[in-house]
Coordinates of C-alpha atoms in Angstrom, one line a residue:
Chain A
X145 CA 27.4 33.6 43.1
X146 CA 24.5 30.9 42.0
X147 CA 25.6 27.8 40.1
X148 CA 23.1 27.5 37.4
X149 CA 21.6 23.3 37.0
X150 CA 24.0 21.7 34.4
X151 CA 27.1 23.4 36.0
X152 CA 28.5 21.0 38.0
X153 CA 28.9 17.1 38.1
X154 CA 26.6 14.9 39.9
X155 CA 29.2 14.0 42.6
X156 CA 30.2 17.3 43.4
X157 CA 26.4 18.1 43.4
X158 CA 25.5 15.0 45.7
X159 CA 28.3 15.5 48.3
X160 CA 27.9 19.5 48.5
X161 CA 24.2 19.2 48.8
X162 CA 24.1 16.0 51.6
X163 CA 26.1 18.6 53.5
X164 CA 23.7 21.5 53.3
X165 CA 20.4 19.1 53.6
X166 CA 22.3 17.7 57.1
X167 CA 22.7 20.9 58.6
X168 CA 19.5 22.7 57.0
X169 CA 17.6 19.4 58.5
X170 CA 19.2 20.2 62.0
X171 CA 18.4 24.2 62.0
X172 CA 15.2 23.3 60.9
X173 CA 14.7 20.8 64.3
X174 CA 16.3 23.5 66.3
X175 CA 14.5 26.7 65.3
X176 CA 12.1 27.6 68.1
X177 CA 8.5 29.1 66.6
X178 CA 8.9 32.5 67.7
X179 CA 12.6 33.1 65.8
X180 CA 10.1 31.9 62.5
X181 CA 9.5 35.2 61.3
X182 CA 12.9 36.5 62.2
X183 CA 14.5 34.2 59.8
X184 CA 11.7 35.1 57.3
X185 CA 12.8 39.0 57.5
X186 CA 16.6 38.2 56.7
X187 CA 15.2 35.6 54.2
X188 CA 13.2 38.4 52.5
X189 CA 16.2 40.9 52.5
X190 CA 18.7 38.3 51.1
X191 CA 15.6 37.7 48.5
X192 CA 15.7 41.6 47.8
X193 CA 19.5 42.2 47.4
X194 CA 19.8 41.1 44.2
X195 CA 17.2 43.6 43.1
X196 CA 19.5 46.7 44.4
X197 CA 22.5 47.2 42.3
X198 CA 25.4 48.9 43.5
X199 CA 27.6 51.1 41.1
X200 CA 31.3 50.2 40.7
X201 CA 33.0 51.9 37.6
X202 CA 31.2 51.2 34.6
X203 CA 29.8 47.8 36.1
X204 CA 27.1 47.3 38.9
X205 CA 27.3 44.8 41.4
X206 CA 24.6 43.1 44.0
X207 CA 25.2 42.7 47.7
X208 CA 25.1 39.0 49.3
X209 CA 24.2 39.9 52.8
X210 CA 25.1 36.7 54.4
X211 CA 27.5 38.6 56.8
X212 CA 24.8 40.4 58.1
X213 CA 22.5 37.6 58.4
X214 CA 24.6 35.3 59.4
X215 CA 25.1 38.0 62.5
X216 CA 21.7 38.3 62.7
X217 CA 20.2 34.2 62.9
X218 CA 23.2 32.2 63.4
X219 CA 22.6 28.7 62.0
X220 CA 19.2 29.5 61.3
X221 CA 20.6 31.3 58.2
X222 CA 20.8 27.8 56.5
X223 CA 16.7 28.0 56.1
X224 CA 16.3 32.0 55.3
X225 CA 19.0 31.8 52.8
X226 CA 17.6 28.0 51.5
X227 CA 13.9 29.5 51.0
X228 CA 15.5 32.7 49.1
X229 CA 17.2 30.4 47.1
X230 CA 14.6 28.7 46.2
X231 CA 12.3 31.3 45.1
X232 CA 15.4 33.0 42.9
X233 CA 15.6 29.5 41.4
X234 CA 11.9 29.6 40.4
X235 CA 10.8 32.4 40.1
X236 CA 14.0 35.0 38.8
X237 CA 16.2 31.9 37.4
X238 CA 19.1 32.5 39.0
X239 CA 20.9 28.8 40.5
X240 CA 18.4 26.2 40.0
X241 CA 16.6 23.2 41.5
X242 CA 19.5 20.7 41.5
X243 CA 21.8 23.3 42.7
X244 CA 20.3 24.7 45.6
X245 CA 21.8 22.6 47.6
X246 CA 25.5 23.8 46.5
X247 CA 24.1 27.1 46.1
X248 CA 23.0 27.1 49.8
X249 CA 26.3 25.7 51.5
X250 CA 28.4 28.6 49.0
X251 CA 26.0 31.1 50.5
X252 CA 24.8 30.0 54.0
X253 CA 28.2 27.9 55.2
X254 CA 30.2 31.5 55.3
X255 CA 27.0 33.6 57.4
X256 CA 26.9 30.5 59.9
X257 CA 31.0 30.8 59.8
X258 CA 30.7 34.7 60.3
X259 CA 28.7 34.5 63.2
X260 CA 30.9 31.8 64.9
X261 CA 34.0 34.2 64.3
X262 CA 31.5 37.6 65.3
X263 CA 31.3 35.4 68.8
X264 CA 34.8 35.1 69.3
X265 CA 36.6 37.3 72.0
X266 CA 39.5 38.8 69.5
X267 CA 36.4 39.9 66.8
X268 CA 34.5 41.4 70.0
X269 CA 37.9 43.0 70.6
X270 CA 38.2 44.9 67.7
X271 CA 37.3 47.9 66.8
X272 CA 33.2 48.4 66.0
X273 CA 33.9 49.5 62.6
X274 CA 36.8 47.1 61.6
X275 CA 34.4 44.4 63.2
X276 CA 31.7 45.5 61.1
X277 CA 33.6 46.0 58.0
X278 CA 35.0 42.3 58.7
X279 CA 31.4 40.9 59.0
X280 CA 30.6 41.9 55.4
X281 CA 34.2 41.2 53.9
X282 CA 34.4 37.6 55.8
X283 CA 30.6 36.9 54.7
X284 CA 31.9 38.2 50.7
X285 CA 35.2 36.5 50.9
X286 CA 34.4 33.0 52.2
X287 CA 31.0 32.7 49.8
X288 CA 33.7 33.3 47.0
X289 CA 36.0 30.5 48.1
X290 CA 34.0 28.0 48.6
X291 CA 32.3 28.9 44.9
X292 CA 35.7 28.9 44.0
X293 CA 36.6 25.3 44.9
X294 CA 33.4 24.0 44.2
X295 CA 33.8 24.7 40.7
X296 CA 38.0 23.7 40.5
X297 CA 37.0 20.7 41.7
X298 CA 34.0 19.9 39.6
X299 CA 35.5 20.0 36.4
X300 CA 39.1 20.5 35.0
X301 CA 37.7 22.8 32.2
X302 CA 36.7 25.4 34.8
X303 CA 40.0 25.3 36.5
X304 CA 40.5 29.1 34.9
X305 CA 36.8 30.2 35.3
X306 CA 37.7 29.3 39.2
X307 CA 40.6 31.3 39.1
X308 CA 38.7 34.4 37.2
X309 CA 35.7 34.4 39.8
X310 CA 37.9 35.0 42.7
X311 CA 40.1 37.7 41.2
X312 CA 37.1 39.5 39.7
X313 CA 35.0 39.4 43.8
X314 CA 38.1 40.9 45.4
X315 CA 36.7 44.0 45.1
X316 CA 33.0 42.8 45.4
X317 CA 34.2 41.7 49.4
X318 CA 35.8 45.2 49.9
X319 CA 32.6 47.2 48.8
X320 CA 30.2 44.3 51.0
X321 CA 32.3 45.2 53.8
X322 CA 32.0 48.9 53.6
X323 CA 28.4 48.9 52.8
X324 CA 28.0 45.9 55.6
X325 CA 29.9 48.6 57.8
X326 CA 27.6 51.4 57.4
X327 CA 24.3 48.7 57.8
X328 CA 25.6 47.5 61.1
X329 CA 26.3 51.1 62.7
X330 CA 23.2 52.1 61.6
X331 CA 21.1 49.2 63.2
X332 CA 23.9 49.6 66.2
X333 CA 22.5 52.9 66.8
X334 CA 18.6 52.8 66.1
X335 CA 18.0 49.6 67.0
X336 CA 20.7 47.7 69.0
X337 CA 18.8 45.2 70.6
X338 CA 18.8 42.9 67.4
X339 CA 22.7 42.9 67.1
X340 CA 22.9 41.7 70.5
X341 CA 24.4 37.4 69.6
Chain B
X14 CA -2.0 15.7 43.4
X15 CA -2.9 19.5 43.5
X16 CA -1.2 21.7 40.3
X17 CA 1.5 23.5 42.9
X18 CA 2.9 20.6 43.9
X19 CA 2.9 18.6 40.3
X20 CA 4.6 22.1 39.1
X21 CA 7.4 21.8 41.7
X22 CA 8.0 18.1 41.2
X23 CA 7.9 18.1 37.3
X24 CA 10.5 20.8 37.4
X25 CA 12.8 18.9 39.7
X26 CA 12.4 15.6 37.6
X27 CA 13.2 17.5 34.5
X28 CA 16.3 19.4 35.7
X29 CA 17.7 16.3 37.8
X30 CA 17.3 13.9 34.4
X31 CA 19.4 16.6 31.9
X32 CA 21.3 18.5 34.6
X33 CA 23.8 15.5 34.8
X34 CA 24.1 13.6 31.1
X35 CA 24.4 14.6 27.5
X36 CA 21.8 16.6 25.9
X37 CA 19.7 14.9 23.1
X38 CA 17.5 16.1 20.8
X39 CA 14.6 14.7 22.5
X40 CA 15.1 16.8 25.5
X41 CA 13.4 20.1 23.6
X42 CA 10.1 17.9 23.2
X43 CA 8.5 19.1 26.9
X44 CA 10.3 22.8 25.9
X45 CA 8.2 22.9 22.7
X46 CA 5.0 21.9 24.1
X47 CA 5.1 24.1 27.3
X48 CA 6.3 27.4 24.4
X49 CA 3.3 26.9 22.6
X50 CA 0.6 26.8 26.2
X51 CA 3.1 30.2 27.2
X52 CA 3.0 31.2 23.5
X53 CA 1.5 34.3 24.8
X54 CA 4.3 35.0 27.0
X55 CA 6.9 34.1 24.8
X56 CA 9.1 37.1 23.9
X57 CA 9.4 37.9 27.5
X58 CA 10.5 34.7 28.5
X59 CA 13.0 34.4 26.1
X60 CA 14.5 38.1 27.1
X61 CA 14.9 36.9 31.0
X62 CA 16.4 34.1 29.7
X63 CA 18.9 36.1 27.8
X64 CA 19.7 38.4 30.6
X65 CA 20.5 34.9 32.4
X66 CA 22.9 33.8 30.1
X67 CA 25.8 36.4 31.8
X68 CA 27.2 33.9 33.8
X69 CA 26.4 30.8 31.6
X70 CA 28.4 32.2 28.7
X71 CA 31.1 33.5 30.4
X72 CA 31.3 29.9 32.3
X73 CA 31.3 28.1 28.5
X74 CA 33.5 30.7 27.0
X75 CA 36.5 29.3 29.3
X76 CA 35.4 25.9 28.4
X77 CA 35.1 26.2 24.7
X78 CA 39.2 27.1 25.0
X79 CA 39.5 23.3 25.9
X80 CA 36.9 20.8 25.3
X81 CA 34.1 22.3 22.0
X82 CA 31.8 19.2 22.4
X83 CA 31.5 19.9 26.5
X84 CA 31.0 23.6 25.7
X85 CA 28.5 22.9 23.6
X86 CA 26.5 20.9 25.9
X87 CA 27.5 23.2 28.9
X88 CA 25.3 25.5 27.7
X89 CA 22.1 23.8 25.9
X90 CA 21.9 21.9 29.2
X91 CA 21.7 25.2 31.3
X92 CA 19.2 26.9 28.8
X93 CA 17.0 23.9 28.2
X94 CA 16.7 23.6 32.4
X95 CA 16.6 27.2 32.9
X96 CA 14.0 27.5 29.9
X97 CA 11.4 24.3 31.9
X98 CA 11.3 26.4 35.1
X99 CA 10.8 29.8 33.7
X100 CA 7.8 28.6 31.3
X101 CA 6.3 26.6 34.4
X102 CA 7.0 29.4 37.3
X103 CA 6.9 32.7 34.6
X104 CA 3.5 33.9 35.9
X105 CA 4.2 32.6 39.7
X106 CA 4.4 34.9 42.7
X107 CA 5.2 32.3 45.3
X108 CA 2.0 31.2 46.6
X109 CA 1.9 28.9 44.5
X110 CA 5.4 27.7 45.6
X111 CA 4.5 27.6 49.6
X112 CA 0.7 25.9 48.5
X113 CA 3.0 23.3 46.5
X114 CA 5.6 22.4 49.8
X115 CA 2.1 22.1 51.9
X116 CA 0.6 20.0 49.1
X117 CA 3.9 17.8 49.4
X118 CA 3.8 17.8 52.8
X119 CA 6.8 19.3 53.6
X120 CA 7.8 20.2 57.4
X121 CA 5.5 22.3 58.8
X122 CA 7.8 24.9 60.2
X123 CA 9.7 25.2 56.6
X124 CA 6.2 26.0 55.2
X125 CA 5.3 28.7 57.7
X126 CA 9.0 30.2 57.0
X127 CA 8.0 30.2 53.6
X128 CA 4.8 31.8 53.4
X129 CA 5.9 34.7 56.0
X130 CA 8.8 35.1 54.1
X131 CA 7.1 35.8 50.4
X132 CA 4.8 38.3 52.5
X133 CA 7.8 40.2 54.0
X134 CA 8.9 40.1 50.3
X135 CA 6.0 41.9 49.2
X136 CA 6.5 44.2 51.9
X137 CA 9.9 45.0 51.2
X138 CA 9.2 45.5 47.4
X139 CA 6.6 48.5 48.5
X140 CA 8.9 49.8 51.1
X141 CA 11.9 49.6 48.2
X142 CA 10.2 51.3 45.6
X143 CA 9.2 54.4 48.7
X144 CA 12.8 54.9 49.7
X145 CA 13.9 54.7 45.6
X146 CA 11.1 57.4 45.1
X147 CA 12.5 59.8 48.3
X148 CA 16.2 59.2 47.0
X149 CA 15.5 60.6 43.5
X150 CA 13.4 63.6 44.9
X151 CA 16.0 64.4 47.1
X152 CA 18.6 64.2 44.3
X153 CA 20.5 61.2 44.9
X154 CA 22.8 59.9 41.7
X155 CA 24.7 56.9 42.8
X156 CA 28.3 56.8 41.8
X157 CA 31.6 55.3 43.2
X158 CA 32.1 56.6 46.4
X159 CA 32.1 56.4 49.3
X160 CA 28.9 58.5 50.3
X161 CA 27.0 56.5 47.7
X162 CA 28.6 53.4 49.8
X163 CA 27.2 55.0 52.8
X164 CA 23.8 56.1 51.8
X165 CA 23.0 52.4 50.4
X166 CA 24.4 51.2 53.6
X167 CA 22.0 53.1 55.8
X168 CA 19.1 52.2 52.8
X169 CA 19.8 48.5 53.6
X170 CA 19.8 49.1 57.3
X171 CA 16.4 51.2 57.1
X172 CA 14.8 48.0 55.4
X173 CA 16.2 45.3 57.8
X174 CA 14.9 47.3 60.5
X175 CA 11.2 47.6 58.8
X176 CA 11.1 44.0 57.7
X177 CA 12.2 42.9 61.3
X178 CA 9.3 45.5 62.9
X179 CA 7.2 43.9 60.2
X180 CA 8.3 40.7 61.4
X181 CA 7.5 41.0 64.6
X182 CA 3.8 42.2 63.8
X183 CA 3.2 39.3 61.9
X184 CA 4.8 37.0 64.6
X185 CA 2.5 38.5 67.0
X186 CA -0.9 38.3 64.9
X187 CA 0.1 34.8 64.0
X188 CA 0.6 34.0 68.1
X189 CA -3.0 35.7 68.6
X190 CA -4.8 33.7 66.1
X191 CA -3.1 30.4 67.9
X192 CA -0.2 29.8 65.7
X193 CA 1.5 26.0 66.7
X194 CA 3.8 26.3 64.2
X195 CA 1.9 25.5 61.0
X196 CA 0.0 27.8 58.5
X197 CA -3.2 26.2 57.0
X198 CA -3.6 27.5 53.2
X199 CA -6.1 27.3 50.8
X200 CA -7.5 24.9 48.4
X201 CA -5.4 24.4 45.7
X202 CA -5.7 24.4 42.3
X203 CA -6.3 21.0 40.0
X204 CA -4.5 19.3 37.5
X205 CA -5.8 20.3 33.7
X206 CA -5.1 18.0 30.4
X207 CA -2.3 20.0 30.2
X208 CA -0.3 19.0 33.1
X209 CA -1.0 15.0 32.5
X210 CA 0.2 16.0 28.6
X211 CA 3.1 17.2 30.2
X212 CA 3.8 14.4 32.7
X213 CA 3.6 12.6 29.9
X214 CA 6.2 14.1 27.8
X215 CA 8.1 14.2 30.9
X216 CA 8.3 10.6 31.6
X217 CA 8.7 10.1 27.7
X218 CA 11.8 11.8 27.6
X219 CA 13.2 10.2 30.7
X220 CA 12.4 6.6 29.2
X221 CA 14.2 7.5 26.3
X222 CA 17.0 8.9 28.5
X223 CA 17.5 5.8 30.2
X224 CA 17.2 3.6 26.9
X225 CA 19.9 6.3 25.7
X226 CA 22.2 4.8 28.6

């Protein structure tokens, strides 16, 4: 899901990232000092992810999290998932300095997006596992759209690269929101008081 | 300036001035200097490099079908970027990072997220490689299905709940010790020959850049 520096052009660059600096500027404003360390814990597992691979077939694939997270912190995901991405950009390589900023509305946009939808009365209506499985699959799906058009509408040579991305995370989304399932009953049933939004 | 910080805003000028324009020769002048100060780490960095090329060559694979020259530059422009920051940041375990945003003077609130956020990190790594260690001894081989699905489901779960617990520790010795919402750190570290070699190079190669234009 990162963008590496070089990717994209500098006015897809400059609009995505004014976006993600605006609202990262505004959770950082709002978020009271004792939700600090919170957002440092889902910062820290959204950090870790990429280290755990999951098998599918012959490949392996990493979880995203930003369901979960997004369930977790709300807005506030904008800073955990902005200092993670910064310290996979220097320190593991993955996205970049330039990018973080498109990086960061790919990846926070959908958990801030999640949590709105978790908030609604139909999601709350659901069933707990559908809801849960949704939380994951929504957090998967829209991170994949949004990488999707950023890079259709950067450049016309990635028009099939665009394309490829999406077809190939179709089944990344499924297996986030089974695993994203089985996190969220868990923590549902030992420690319930976190899930509460 | 304190060596944290120079690191952090050397590696932002150098990735903002190729990330966006053709890639000259001159652009592997810093990259040669800072291989021969890493020499020692050299194989290694080229391997993680390697390993990050996945997505980069399966990006410049689709674009070679169409435009050769933009291919071409596609990918040196990734690699020479991606190259700069791991030779500057390959021995880093994010100290450094947080000491350079304080040393910029970056919002104080972003800083303490930071520097709570590599320790829970750290944390987590320990607590990773503990759960790893009881899954193998209790025979676990993950495959496609759904138990594997479930198991790493409840792994994940397990390590939100430590990190938040963790979390919540740290929150609480932070609020004893009179936490206002800033973390003081140490002294940092100072700016060697090397570093003003490399501004130097830096600003060299972004003069002839802009000549270039």
């Amino acid at each position: 899901m990162h963008i590496a520096d070089g990717v994209l052009t500098l006015e897809a660059t400059a609009a995505v990232s004014a976006v993600s600096i605006y609202v990262l500027y505004k959770a950082l404003k709002e978020i009271p000092e004792e939700k600090i360390t919170l957002t440092a814990a889902c910062s820290a597992m959204f950090f870790l992810a990429s280290f755990i691979h999951i098998p599918l077939g012959v490949t392996q694939i990493h979880l995203l999290l930003v369901g979960v997270i997004g369930v977790l912190i709300g807005r506030s995901a904008f800073l955990a998932i902005a200092v993670a991405l910064i310290l996979q950009a220097l320190l593991l390589g993955y996205g970049g300095m330039v990018s973080v900023g498109v990086n960061l509305f790919i990846m926070a946009a959908p958990a801030w997006i999640v949590y709105e939808l978790y908030r609604c009365a139909w999601m709350q209506n659901l069933n707990q596992k559908i809801r849960f499985f949704l939380v994951g699959f929504l957090g998967a799906f829209f991170s994949t759209v949004l990488l999707t058009a950023i890079l259709y509408f950067s450049k016309e040579e990635y028009e099939w690269a665009a394309y490829t991305i999406f077809s190939v995370n179709i089944i990344t989304m499924f297996i986030e929101g089974i695993i994203s399932m089985f996190l969220l009953l868990f923590i549902q049933k030992t420690y319930s008081n976190i899930l509460k939004v | 300036m304190s060596k944290e910080g120079f690191n952090l805003i050397i590696a932002l000028l150098y990735s903002v001035s190729i990330a966006f324009s053709e890639v000259e020769i001159y652009v592997f002048i810093p990259l040669i200097f800072l291989a021969f100060v890493h020499k020692a780490y050299l194989l290694a960095i080229f391997k993680r490099l390697l390993l990050l090329n996945v997505f980069i060559i399966f990006l410049v694979l689709f674009v070679l079908f169409q435009d050769h020259q933009e291919a071409w530059q596609l990918f040196l422009r990734t690699n020479a970027i991606l190259l700069f920051n791991l030779f500057l940041f390959y021995q880093s375990k994010g100290y450094d990072i947080v000491r350079g945003c304080y040393a910029l003077k970056m919002n104080k609130k972003f800083v303490a997220l930071f520097y709570v956020t590599i320790s829970l990190i750290e944390y987590l790594f320990c607590e990773l490689k503990n759960v790893k260690q009881t899954m193998k001894m209790r025979g676990f081989s993950a495959t496609t299905s759904m138990f594997t699905y479930q198991t790493y489901g409840n792994v994940f779960a397990l390590l939100f709940i430590k990190v938040i617990r963790k979390a919540q520790h740290i929150q609480e010795s932070m609020i004893t010790r009179g936490f206002h919402g800033e973390i003081y750190l140490l002294q940092a570290q100072k700016l060697v020959m090397l570093d003003y070699a490399l501004a130097l190079l830096v600003a060299m190669m972004i003069l002839l850049k802009g000549l270039a234009i």
